[in-house]
Structures are given as C-alpha cells and as structure tokens.
mmCIF file of C-alpha atoms in Angstrom:
data_model
loop_
_atom_site.group_PDB
_atom_site.id
_atom_site.type_symbol
_atom_site.label_atom_id
_atom_site.label_comp_id
_atom_site.label_asym_id
_atom_site.label_seq_id
_atom_site.Cartn_x
_atom_site.Cartn_y
_atom_site.Cartn_z
ATOM 1 C CA UNK A 1 113.487 115.427 114.239
ATOM 2 C CA UNK A 2 110.348 116.829 112.621
ATOM 3 C CA UNK A 3 108.171 115.372 109.860
ATOM 4 C CA UNK A 4 106.509 117.782 107.451
ATOM 5 C CA UNK A 5 103.959 116.643 104.862
ATOM 6 C CA UNK A 6 103.522 118.946 101.880
ATOM 7 C CA UNK A 7 103.881 119.152 98.107
ATOM 8 C CA UNK A 8 105.101 122.084 96.013
ATOM 9 C CA UNK A 9 102.820 121.049 93.142
ATOM 10 C CA UNK A 10 99.639 121.994 94.990
ATOM 11 C CA UNK A 11 100.824 124.311 97.760
ATOM 12 C CA UNK A 12 101.973 127.708 96.455
ATOM 13 C CA UNK A 13 103.327 128.497 99.946
ATOM 14 C CA UNK A 14 105.651 125.468 100.006
ATOM 15 C CA UNK A 15 108.858 127.439 99.376
ATOM 16 C CA UNK A 16 107.900 130.071 101.949
ATOM 17 C CA UNK A 17 107.273 127.373 104.558
ATOM 18 C CA UNK A 18 110.610 125.705 103.750
ATOM 19 C CA UNK A 19 112.377 129.068 104.104
ATOM 20 C CA UNK A 20 110.629 129.748 107.419
ATOM 21 C CA UNK A 21 111.638 126.327 108.718
ATOM 22 C CA UNK A 22 115.247 127.061 107.754
ATOM 23 C CA UNK A 23 115.090 130.375 109.622
ATOM 24 C CA UNK A 24 113.888 128.439 112.670
ATOM 25 C CA UNK A 25 116.950 126.199 112.455
ATOM 26 C CA UNK A 26 115.517 123.190 110.610
ATOM 27 C CA UNK A 27 116.967 121.648 107.466
ATOM 28 C CA UNK A 28 115.541 119.001 105.184
ATOM 29 C CA UNK A 29 117.507 115.795 105.703
ATOM 30 C CA UNK A 30 115.365 113.494 103.569
ATOM 31 C CA UNK A 31 112.422 113.662 101.173
ATOM 32 C CA UNK A 32 110.093 110.747 100.463
ATOM 33 C CA UNK A 33 108.139 111.636 97.343
ATOM 34 C CA UNK A 34 104.447 110.804 96.978
ATOM 35 C CA UNK A 35 104.150 108.571 100.036
ATOM 36 C CA UNK A 36 101.319 110.273 101.893
ATOM 37 C CA UNK A 37 97.880 109.815 100.300
ATOM 38 C CA UNK A 38 94.543 111.140 101.434
ATOM 39 C CA UNK A 39 91.105 111.470 99.844
ATOM 40 C CA UNK A 40 90.130 114.746 98.247
ATOM 41 C CA UNK A 41 87.014 116.567 99.356
ATOM 42 C CA UNK A 42 84.789 119.015 97.549
ATOM 43 C CA UNK A 43 85.815 121.667 100.096
ATOM 44 C CA UNK A 44 89.232 121.818 98.426
ATOM 45 C CA UNK A 45 87.726 122.824 95.071
ATOM 46 C CA UNK A 46 85.220 125.186 93.557
ATOM 47 C CA UNK A 47 83.050 122.781 91.524
ATOM 48 C CA UNK A 48 81.028 125.650 90.038
ATOM 49 C CA UNK A 49 84.159 127.277 88.631
ATOM 50 C CA UNK A 50 85.397 123.968 87.210
ATOM 51 C CA UNK A 51 82.027 123.306 85.572
ATOM 52 C CA UNK A 52 81.998 126.797 84.075
ATOM 53 C CA UNK A 53 85.611 126.734 82.838
ATOM 54 C CA UNK A 54 85.634 123.164 81.495
ATOM 55 C CA UNK A 55 82.014 122.818 80.488
ATOM 56 C CA UNK A 56 81.634 119.468 82.253
ATOM 57 C CA UNK A 57 78.724 118.019 84.208
ATOM 58 C CA UNK A 58 78.788 119.067 87.882
ATOM 59 C CA UNK A 59 77.872 115.573 89.087
ATOM 60 C CA UNK A 60 80.729 114.103 87.059
ATOM 61 C CA UNK A 61 83.336 116.499 88.465
ATOM 62 C CA UNK A 62 82.071 115.887 92.015
ATOM 63 C CA UNK A 63 82.300 112.099 91.554
ATOM 64 C CA UNK A 64 85.790 112.473 90.060
ATOM 65 C CA UNK A 65 87.024 114.570 92.980
ATOM 66 C CA UNK A 66 85.571 112.175 95.559
ATOM 67 C CA UNK A 67 87.134 109.159 93.802
ATOM 68 C CA UNK A 68 90.612 110.736 93.647
ATOM 69 C CA UNK A 69 93.412 110.737 96.192
ATOM 70 C CA UNK A 70 95.945 113.507 96.592
ATOM 71 C CA UNK A 71 99.572 112.689 97.258
ATOM 72 C CA UNK A 72 102.164 114.571 99.271
ATOM 73 C CA UNK A 73 105.828 114.306 100.023
ATOM 74 C CA UNK A 74 107.085 113.579 103.513
ATOM 75 C CA UNK A 75 110.054 115.697 104.568
ATOM 76 C CA UNK A 76 112.253 114.671 107.478
ATOM 77 C CA UNK A 77 113.747 117.756 109.056
ATOM 78 C CA UNK A 78 116.580 117.890 111.551
ATOM 79 C CA UNK A 79 118.143 120.733 113.472
ATOM 80 C CA UNK A 80 120.749 122.516 111.371
#
C-alpha cells in the first residue's frame, strides 16, 4: 500500500504522476478528497506578479497567502 497526497486543481503534473504510478504497477484504490491541509507560504507564489495583475496591495496579498491553507486529496494506491 502507498499513500500519495496531491490535487489535480493545483498540480498540472497530477495526471502524468498518476500515469507513471500505473506504469509502475500501482492503481488508485481509494481517494479521500480535501483531507490533507497545510499552510501556504510566499515561496509558492509570485507576489509581485499578483500585485501587478490584480492591482492589489502587496502587504494584503502576503497576509492573505499566509492566512490561507491549501488542501490536497489523499490517494491510497495498491499493487495492480
């Protein structure tokens, strides 16, 4: 059994990883949606780009990011 934490909404490589796991002989047996939460960090974003594109205050966007949690799905994989 293998647990994989990921989410296709924020990871553009999700489908490629799932396909690679299948090629390695793993199949998804169960998905628990939005059960893994973790705090966001500014490293995951480009605050300057967000400020430029949205026209918002940089301090506000930084506080928003730091006050927000991201959520992921937990996939239980088993050997196919």
